[in-house]
Coordinates of C-alpha atoms and ligand atoms in Angstrom, one line a residue:
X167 CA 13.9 -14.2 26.5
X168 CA 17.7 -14.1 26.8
X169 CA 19.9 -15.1 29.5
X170 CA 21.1 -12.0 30.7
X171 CA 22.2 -11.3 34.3
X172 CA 19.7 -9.6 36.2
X173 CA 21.3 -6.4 37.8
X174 CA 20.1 -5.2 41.4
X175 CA 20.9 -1.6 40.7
X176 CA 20.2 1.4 42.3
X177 CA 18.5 4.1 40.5
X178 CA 20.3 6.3 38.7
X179 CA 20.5 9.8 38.4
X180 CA 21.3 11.9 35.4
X181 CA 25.0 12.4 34.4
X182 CA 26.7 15.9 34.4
X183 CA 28.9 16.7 32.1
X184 CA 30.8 20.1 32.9
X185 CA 32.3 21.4 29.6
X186 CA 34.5 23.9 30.0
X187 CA 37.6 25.6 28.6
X188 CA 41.0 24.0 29.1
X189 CA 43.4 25.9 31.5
X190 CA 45.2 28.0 29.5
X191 CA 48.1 29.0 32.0
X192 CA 49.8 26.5 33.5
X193 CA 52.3 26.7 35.5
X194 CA 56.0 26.7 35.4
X195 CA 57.5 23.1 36.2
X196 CA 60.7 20.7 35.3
X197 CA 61.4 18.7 32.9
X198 CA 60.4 14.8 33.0
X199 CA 64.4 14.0 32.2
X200 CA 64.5 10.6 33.6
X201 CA 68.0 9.1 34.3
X202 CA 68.5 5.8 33.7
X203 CA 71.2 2.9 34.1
X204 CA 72.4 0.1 32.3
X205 CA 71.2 -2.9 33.3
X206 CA 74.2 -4.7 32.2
X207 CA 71.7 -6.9 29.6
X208 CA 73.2 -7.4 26.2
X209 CA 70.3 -5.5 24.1
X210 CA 70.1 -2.4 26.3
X211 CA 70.5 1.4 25.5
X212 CA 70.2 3.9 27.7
X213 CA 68.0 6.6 27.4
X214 CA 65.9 9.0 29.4
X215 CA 62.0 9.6 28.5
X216 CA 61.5 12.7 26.2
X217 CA 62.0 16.2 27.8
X218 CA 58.5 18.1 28.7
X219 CA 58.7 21.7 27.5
X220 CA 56.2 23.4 30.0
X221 CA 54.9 26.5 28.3
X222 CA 51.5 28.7 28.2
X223 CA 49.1 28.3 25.3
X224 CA 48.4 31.1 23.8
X225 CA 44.4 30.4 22.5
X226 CA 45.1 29.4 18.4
X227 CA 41.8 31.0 16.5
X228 CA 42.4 28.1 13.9
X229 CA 42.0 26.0 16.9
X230 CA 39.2 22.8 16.5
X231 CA 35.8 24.2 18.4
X232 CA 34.2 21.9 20.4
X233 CA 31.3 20.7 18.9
X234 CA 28.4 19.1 21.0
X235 CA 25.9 16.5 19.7
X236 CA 22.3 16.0 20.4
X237 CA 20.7 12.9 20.7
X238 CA 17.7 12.3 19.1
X239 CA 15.0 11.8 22.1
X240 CA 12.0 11.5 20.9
X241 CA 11.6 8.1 22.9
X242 CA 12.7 7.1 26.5
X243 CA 12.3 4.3 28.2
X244 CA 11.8 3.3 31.7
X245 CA 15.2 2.2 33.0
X246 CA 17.3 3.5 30.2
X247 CA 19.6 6.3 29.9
X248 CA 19.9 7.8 26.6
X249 CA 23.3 7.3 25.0
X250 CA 25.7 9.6 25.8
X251 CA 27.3 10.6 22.0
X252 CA 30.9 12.3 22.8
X253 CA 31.1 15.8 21.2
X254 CA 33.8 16.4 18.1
X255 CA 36.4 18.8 17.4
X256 CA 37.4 19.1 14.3
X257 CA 40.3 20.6 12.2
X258 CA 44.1 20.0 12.7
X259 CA 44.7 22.0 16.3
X260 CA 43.2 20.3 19.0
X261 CA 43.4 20.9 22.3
X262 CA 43.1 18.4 25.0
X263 CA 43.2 19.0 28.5
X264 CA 42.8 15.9 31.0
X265 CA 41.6 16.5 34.4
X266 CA 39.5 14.8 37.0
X267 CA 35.9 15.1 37.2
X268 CA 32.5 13.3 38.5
X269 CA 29.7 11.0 37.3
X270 CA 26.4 10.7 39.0
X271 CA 26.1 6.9 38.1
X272 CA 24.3 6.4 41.3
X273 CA 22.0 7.8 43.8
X274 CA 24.1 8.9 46.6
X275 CA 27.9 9.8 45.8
X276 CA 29.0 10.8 42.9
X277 CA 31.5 8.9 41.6
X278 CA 35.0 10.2 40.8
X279 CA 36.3 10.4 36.9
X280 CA 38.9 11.5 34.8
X281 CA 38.3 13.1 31.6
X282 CA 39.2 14.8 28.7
X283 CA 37.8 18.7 28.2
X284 CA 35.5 18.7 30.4
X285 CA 33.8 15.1 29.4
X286 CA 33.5 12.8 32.7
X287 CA 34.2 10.1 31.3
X288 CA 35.9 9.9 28.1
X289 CA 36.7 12.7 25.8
X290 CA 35.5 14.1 22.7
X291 CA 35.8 12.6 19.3
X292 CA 38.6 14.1 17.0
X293 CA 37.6 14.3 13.2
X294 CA 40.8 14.4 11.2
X295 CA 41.8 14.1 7.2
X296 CA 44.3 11.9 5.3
X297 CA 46.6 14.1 4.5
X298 CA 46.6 17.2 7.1
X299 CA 49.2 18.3 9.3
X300 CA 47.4 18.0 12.7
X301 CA 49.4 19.3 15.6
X302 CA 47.8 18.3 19.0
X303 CA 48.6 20.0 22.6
X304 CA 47.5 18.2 25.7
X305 CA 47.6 19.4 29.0
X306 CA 48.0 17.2 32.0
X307 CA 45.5 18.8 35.2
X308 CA 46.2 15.7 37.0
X309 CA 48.3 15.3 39.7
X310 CA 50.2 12.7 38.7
X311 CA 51.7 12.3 35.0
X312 CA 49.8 10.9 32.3
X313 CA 50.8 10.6 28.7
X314 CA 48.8 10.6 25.5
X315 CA 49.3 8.1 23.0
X316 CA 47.4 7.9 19.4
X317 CA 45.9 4.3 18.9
X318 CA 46.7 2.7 15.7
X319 CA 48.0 6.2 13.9
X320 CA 51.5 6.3 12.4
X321 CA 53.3 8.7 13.0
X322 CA 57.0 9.7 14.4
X323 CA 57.7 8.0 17.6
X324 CA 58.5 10.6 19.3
X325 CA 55.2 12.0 18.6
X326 CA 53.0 8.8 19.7
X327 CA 52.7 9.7 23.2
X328 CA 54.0 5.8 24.8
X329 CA 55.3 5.7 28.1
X330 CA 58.5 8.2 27.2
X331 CA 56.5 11.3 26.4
X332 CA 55.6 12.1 29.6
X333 CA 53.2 15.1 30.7
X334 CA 54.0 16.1 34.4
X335 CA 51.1 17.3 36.4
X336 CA 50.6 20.9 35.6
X337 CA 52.3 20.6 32.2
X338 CA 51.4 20.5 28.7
X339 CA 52.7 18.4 25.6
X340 CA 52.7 18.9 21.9
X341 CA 52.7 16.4 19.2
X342 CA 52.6 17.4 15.2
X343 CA 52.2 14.3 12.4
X344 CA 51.2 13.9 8.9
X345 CA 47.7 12.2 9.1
X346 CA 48.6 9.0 7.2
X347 CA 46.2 6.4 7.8
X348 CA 43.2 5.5 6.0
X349 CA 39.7 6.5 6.8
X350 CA 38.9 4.5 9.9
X351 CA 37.8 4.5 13.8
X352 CA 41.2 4.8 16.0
X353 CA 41.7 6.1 19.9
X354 CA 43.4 8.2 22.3
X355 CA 44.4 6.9 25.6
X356 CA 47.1 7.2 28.6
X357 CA 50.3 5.2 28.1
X358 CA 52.1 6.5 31.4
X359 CA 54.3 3.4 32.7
X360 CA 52.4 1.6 35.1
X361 CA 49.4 4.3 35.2
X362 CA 47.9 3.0 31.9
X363 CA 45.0 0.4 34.0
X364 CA 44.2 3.2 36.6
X365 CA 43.9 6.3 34.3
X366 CA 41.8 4.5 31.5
X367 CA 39.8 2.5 34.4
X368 CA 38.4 6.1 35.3
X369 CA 37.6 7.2 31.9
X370 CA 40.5 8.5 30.2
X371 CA 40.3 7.9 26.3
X372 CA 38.5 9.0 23.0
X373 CA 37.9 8.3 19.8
X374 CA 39.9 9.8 16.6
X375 CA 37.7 9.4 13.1
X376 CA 40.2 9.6 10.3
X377 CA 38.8 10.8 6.9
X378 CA 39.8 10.1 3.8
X379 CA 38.8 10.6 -0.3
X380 CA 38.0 6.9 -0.7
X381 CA 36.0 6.6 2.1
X382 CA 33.9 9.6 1.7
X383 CA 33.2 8.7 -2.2
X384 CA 30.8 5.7 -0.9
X385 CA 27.2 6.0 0.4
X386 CA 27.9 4.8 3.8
X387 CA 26.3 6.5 6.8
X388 CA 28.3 9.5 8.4
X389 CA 26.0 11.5 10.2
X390 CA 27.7 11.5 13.6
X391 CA 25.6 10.9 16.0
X392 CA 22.0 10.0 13.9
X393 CA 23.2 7.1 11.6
X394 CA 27.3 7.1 12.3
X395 CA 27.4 6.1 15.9
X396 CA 30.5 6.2 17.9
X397 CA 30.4 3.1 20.9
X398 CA 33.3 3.0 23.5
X399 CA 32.8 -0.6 25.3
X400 CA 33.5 -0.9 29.0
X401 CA 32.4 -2.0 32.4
X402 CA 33.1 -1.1 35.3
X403 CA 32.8 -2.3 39.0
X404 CA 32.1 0.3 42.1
X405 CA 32.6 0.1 46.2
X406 CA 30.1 0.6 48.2
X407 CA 31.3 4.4 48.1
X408 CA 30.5 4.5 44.3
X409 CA 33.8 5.0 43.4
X410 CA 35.2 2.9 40.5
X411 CA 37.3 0.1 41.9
X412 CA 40.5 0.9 40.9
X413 CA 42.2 -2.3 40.2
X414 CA 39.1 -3.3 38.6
X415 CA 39.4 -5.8 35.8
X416 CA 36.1 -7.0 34.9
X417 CA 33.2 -4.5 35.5
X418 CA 30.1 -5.6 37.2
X419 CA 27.7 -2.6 35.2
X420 CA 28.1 -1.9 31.6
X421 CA 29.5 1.3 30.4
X422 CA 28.2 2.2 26.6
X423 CA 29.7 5.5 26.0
X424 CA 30.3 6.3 30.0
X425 CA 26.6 5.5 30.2
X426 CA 24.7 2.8 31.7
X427 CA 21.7 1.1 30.7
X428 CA 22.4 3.0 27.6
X429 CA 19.5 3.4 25.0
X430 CA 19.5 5.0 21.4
X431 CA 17.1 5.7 18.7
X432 CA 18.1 5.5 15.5
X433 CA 16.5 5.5 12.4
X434 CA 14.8 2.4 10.3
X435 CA 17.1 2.3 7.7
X436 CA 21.0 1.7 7.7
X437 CA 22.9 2.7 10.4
X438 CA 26.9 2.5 11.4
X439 CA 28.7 1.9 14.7
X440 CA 32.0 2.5 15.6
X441 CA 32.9 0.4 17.8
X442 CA 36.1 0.1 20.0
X443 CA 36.4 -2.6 22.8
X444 CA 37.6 0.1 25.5
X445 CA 37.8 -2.6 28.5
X446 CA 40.6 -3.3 30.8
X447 CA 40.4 -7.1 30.0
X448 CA 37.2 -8.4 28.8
X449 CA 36.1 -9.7 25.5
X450 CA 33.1 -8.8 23.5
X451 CA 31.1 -11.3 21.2
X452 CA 28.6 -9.0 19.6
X453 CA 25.6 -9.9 18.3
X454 CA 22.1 -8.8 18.3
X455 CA 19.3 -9.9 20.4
X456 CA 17.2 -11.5 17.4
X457 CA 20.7 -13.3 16.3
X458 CA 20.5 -10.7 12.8
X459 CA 23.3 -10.6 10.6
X460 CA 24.9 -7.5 10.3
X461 CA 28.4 -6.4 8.1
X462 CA 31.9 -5.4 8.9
X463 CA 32.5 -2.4 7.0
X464 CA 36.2 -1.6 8.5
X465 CA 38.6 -3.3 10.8
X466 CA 41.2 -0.6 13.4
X467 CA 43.3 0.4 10.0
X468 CA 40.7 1.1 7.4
X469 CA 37.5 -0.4 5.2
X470 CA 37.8 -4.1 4.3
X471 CA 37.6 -4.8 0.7
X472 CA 33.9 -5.5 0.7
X473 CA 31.4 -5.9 3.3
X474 CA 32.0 -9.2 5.9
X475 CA 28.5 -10.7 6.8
X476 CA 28.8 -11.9 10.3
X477 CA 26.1 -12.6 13.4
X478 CA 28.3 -13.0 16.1
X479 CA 32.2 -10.4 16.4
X480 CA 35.0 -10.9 19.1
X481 CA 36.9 -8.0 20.0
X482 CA 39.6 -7.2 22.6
X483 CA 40.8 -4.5 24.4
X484 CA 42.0 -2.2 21.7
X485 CA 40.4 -3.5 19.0
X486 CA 37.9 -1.5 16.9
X487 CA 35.4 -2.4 13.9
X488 CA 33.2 -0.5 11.9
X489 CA 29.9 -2.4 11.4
X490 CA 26.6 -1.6 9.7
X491 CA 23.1 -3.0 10.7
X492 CA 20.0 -2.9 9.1
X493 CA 17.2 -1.4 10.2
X494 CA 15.2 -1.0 7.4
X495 CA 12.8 -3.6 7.9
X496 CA 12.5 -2.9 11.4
X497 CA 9.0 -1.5 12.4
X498 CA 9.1 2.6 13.9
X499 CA 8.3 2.0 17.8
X500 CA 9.8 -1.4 17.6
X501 CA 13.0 -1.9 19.7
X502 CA 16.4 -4.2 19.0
X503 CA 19.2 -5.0 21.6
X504 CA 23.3 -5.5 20.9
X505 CA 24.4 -7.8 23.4
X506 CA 27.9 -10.0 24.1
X507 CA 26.8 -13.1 23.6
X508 CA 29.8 -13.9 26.4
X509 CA 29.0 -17.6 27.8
X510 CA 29.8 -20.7 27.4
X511 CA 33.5 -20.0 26.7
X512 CA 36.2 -21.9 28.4
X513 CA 38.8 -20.2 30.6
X514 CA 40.9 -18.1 28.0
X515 CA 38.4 -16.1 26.8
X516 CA 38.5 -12.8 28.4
X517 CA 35.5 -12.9 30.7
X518 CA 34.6 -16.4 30.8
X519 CA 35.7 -16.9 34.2
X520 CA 32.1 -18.0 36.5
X521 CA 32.8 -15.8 39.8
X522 CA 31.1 -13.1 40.3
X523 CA 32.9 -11.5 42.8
X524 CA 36.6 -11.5 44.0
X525 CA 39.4 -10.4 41.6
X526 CA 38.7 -11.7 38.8
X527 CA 34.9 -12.0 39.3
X528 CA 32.5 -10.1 37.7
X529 CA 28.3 -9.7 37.3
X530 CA 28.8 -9.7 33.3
X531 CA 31.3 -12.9 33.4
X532 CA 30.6 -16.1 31.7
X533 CA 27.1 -15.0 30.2
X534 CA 25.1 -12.8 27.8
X535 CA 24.2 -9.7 28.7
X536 CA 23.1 -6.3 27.1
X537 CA 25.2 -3.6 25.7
X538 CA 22.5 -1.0 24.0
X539 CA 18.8 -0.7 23.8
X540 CA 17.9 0.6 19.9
X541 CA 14.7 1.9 19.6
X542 CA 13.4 2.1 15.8
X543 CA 12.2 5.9 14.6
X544 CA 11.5 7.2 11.3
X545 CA 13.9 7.0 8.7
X546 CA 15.1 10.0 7.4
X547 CA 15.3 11.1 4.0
X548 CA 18.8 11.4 3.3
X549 CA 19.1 7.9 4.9
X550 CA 21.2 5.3 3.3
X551 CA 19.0 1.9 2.3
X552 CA 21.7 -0.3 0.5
X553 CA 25.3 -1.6 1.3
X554 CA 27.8 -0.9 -1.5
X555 CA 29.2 -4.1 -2.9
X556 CA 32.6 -3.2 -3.1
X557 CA 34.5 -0.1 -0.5
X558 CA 38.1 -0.6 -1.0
X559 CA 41.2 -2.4 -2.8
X560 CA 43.4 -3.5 0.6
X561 CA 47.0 -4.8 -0.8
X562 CA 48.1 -6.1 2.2
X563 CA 50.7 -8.2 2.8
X564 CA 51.3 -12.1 2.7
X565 CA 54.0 -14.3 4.0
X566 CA 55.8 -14.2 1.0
X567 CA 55.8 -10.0 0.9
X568 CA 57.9 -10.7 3.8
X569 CA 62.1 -10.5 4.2
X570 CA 62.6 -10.9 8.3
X571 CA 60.5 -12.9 10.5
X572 CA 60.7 -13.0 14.5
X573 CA 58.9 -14.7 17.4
X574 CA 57.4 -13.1 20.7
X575 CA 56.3 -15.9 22.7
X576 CA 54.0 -14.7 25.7
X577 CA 55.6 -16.6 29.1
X578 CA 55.6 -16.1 32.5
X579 CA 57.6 -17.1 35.6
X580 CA 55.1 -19.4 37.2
X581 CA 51.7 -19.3 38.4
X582 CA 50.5 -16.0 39.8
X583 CA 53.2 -14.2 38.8
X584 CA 53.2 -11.3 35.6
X585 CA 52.8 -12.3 32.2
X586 CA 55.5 -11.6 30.0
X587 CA 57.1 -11.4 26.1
X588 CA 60.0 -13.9 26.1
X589 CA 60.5 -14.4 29.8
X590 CA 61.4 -10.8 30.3
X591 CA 59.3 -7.9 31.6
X592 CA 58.7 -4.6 30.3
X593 CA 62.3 -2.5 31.5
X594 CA 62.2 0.9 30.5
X595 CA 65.7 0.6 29.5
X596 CA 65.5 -2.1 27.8
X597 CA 65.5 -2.0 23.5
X598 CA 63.5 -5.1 23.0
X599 CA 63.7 -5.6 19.2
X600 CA 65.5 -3.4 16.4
X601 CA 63.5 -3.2 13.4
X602 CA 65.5 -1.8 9.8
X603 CA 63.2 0.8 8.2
X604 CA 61.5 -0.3 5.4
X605 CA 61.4 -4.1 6.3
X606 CA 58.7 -6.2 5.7
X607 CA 58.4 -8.4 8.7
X608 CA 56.3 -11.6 9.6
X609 CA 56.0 -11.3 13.7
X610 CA 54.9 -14.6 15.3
X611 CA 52.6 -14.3 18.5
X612 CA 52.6 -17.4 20.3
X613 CA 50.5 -17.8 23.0
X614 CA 51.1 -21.0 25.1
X615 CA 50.0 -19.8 28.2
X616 CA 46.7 -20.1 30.2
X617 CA 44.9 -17.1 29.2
X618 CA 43.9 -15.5 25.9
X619 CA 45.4 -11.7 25.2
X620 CA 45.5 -8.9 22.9
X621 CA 48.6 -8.3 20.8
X622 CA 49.0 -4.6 19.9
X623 CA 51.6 -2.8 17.9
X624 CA 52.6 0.9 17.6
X625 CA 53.7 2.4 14.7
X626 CA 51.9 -0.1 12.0
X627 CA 49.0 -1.6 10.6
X628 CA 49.7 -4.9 9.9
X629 CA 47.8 -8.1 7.8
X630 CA 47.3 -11.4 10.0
X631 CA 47.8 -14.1 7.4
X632 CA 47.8 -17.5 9.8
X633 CA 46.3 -18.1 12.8
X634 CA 47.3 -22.0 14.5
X635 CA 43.6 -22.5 15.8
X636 CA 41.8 -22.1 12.5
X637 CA 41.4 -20.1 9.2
X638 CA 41.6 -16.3 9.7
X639 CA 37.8 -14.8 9.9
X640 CA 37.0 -12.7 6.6
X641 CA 36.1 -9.9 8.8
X642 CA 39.7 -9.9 10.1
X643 CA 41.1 -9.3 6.3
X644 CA 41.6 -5.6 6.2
X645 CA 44.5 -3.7 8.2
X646 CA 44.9 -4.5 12.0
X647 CA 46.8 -2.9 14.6
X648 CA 45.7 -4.9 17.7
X649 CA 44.1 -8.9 17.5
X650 CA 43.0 -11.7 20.1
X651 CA 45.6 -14.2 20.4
X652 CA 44.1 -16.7 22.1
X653 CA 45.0 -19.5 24.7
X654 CA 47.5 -21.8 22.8
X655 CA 47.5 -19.7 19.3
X656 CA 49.8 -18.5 16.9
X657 CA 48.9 -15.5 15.2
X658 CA 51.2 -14.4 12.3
X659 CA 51.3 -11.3 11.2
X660 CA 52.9 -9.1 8.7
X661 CA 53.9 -5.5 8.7
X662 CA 56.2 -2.9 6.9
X663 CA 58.0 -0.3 9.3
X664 CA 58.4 2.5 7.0
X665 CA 58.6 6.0 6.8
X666 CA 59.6 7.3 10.8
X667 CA 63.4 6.2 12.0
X668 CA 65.1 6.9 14.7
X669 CA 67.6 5.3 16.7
X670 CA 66.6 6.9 20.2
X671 CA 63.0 7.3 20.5
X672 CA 61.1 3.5 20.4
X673 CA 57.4 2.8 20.0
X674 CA 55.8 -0.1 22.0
X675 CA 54.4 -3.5 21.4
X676 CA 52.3 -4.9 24.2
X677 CA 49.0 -6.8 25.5
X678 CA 46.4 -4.3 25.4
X679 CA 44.5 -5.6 28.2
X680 CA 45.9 -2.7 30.5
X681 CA 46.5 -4.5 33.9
X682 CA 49.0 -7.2 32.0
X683 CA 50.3 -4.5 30.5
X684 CA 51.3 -2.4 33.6
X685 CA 52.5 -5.5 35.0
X686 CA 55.0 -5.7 32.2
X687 CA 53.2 -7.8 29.3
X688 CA 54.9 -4.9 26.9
X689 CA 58.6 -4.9 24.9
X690 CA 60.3 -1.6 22.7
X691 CA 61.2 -1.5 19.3
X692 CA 63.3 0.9 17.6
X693 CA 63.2 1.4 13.7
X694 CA 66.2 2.3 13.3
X695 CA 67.7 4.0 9.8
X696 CA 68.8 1.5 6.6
Ligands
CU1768 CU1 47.3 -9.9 28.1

């Protein structure tokens, strides 16, 4: 018997998913050509956001396909929903169109979605390879801008899609890069200034599986969708209207994949999730339901050296890990839950605050509740049975790989008001830090204030080698791009900012839970040429 909430919820109708093309003529509109002024601060350049060529696609036959997956479902279950496994498209031209859409979550009205291609809530998955030359069009059927922005991939920064690359409504954007991270789970999501909470809060993101020779060489599962299983975290809360609140921060229904009361069956032998904390602000202790162990596998940047046994894993907003659990021994027709094993935390930790309604209240706060119902079937005979020992050889950096060092202290202007990096808010005009290509850098997080947060970094992957409140956790020893600072922490990291210059176009650090970022908890850095 665990002590998970019990939900009063109505009953809940099936979800409709509308795939269909994406518009392929848009229509003619201006540039996003933002003028800015000086603010008369000392680091400040002026610069607009990135001009939006709006154009018509012509259809590209080399052009990814959209792929759908099917769901094993052999069982059901009273209650449960089967798992909702976002299609691929693979290749190196993708097209992604985001519009608005619907999800019948409830009896009654449906409730009103973004999504991309079609999806209704979050997009399909894009398979790339180390190595390829992706280019990637995205067409904005809002109507208000969005942007795009590539989660954890490095790449130009005029190509990552932050707040400056704006896509008007009606318009399309374009962004080209050398694939150049290392096999691992990573995301796409809006980064429009100041839209970035509402626009993922109604379903706006997908996953991006990088590929690469070193990861393919082991026997790991990687049949999407039967062993390899892609899981975006999120809750979210609804009016009595059904629609999604939209300055929702902690969801009162859980959202696994878009779908709730989600259930899976996979099959008794070894099986993989991906797994990316897609929440506006909540954290996730996951665990299973029979307190198993199971094995980190890969952290946001790529494997870890060797598997990292754990029972319980915190992740925030951004964040994703690759973990595999063992089902071997698990009887067929037996079932297992994944839960966040969320109480008992103080305030601090995302989610641990005891309302249950109000702002900052929530159904799932302060206690343990389910995330995904895994009913046992037969293993298959390609099925993977035993762990390797050994994935990759990480050399990430220490302290001592390190030739600059500076500190972003998290502040804020007294209670109630925004948080902030180093008493000033984020200033779209504003150059926050200038970073000399090729540095090595140590980047000190400190975290005095009365909440815990989640550090992320464009551009990098980085190596946290101290952390005030303790040792670092072995499953947090493989390349990050985005960590938990929490209440009255120090989390040091190291990075080196190579390859991509440029002294107009800056990438973005920030707090990836998306409501403090919005309200400004987010600096720029350029890397500027040696
Ligand atoms: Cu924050």
């Amino acid at each position: 018997m665990h002590d998970t909430t019990p939900l009063t919820r109505p009953t809940l109708g099936r979800r409709q998913f509308l795939f269909g093309g994406a518009a392929l003529a848009l229509a003619a509109c201006t540039s996003s050509s933002k003028s800015t002024t000086n603010s008369g601060a000392t680091d400040v350049s002026t610069h607009t956001t990135d001009s939006n060529a709006c154009y018509s696609i012509t259809t590209d036959t080399s052009a990814a396909v959209l792929q759908e997956v099917a769901v094993d479902a052999s069982v059901s279950t009273q209650g449960f929903n089967l798992l909702w496994i976002p299609p691929t498209l693979t290749g190196t031209k993708f097209d992604l169109a985001l519009a608005p859409s619907t999800v019948q979550f409830f009896d009654g009205a449906p409730t009103d979605t973004i999504g991309y291609n079609g999806a209704s809530f979050w997009g399909p998955t894009l398979i790339m390879t180390k190595g390829d030359t992706v280019g990637i069009t995205v067409t904005n059927s809002l109507d208000e801008e969005t942007t795009t922005h590539w989660h954890g991939v490095h790449l130009p920064a005029e190509m990552d899609g932050g707040p400056m690359q704006v896509i008007d409504p009606g318009c399309a954007w374009s962004a080209t890069f050398e694939v150049m991270n290392n096999a691992s789970t990573y995301w796409y999501h809006p980064h429009a200034h100041e839209l970035t909470w509402k626009q993922l809060n109604l379903g706006a993101g997908g996953f991006i599986i990088v590929q690469d020779d070193i990861e393919s060489a082991l026997a790991l599962p990687r049949t999407y969708g039967v062993d390899d299983i892609p899981l975006i975290l999120t809750s979210r809360k609804f009016g009595t209207d059904n629609a999604i609140e939209t300055t929702g921060i902690y969801g009162d229904y859980m959202l696994t994949n878009g779908t709730m009361s989600a259930e899976v069956n996979l099959p008794a032998q070894l099986v993989r999730f991906r797994i990316l904390n897609g929440e506006i602000e909540r954290a996730y202790t996951l665990g299973f339901a029979d307190d198993r162990k199971f094995w980190v596998i890969a952290t946001d940047g790529g494997l870890v050296d060797a598997p990292v046994e754990v029972s319980r894993l915190t992740m925030v907003p951004g964040e994703r890990y690759e973990i595999i659990v063992d089902l071997g021994a698990d009887a067929v027709g037996s079932d297992l839950t994944m839960q966040a094993f969320n109480g008992g935390y103080s305030l601090g930790y995302p989610g641990s605050e005891s309302a249950t309604t109000g702002a900052f209240g929530s159904l799932l706060n302060n206690t343990t509740f389910d995330i995904l119902r895994i009913n046992v079937i037969a293993s298959r005979a390609d099925g993977v049975t035993s762990l390797p020992t050994k994935l990759t050889s990480n050399a990430l950096w220490s302290a001592a790989d390190a030739t600059n060092e500076r500190t972003i202290e998290i502040t804020d202007n007294g209670p109630g008001s925004p948080f902030t990096f180093n008493n000033s808010g984020f200033d779209m005009n504003t150059i926050n830090e200038r970073v000399v290509l090729d540095t090595v850098e140590a980047w000190n997080i400190q975290n005095g204030q009365i909440f815990g947060h989640s550090f992320h970094i464009h551009d990098v992957q980085f190596a946290i080698v101290e952390r005030s409140t303790g040792p670092v956790p072995g499953y947090e020893k493989g390349w990050k791009d985005t960590c938990y600072v929490q209440i009255n922490e120090q989390v040091t990291f190291i990075a080196k900012f190579e390859d991509y210059a440029s002294n107009d176009h800056p990438f973005m650090y920030h707090c990836h839970m998306a409501n403090h970022e919005d309200e400004g908890l987010m600096g720029q850095f350029l890397v500027v040429p040696k």
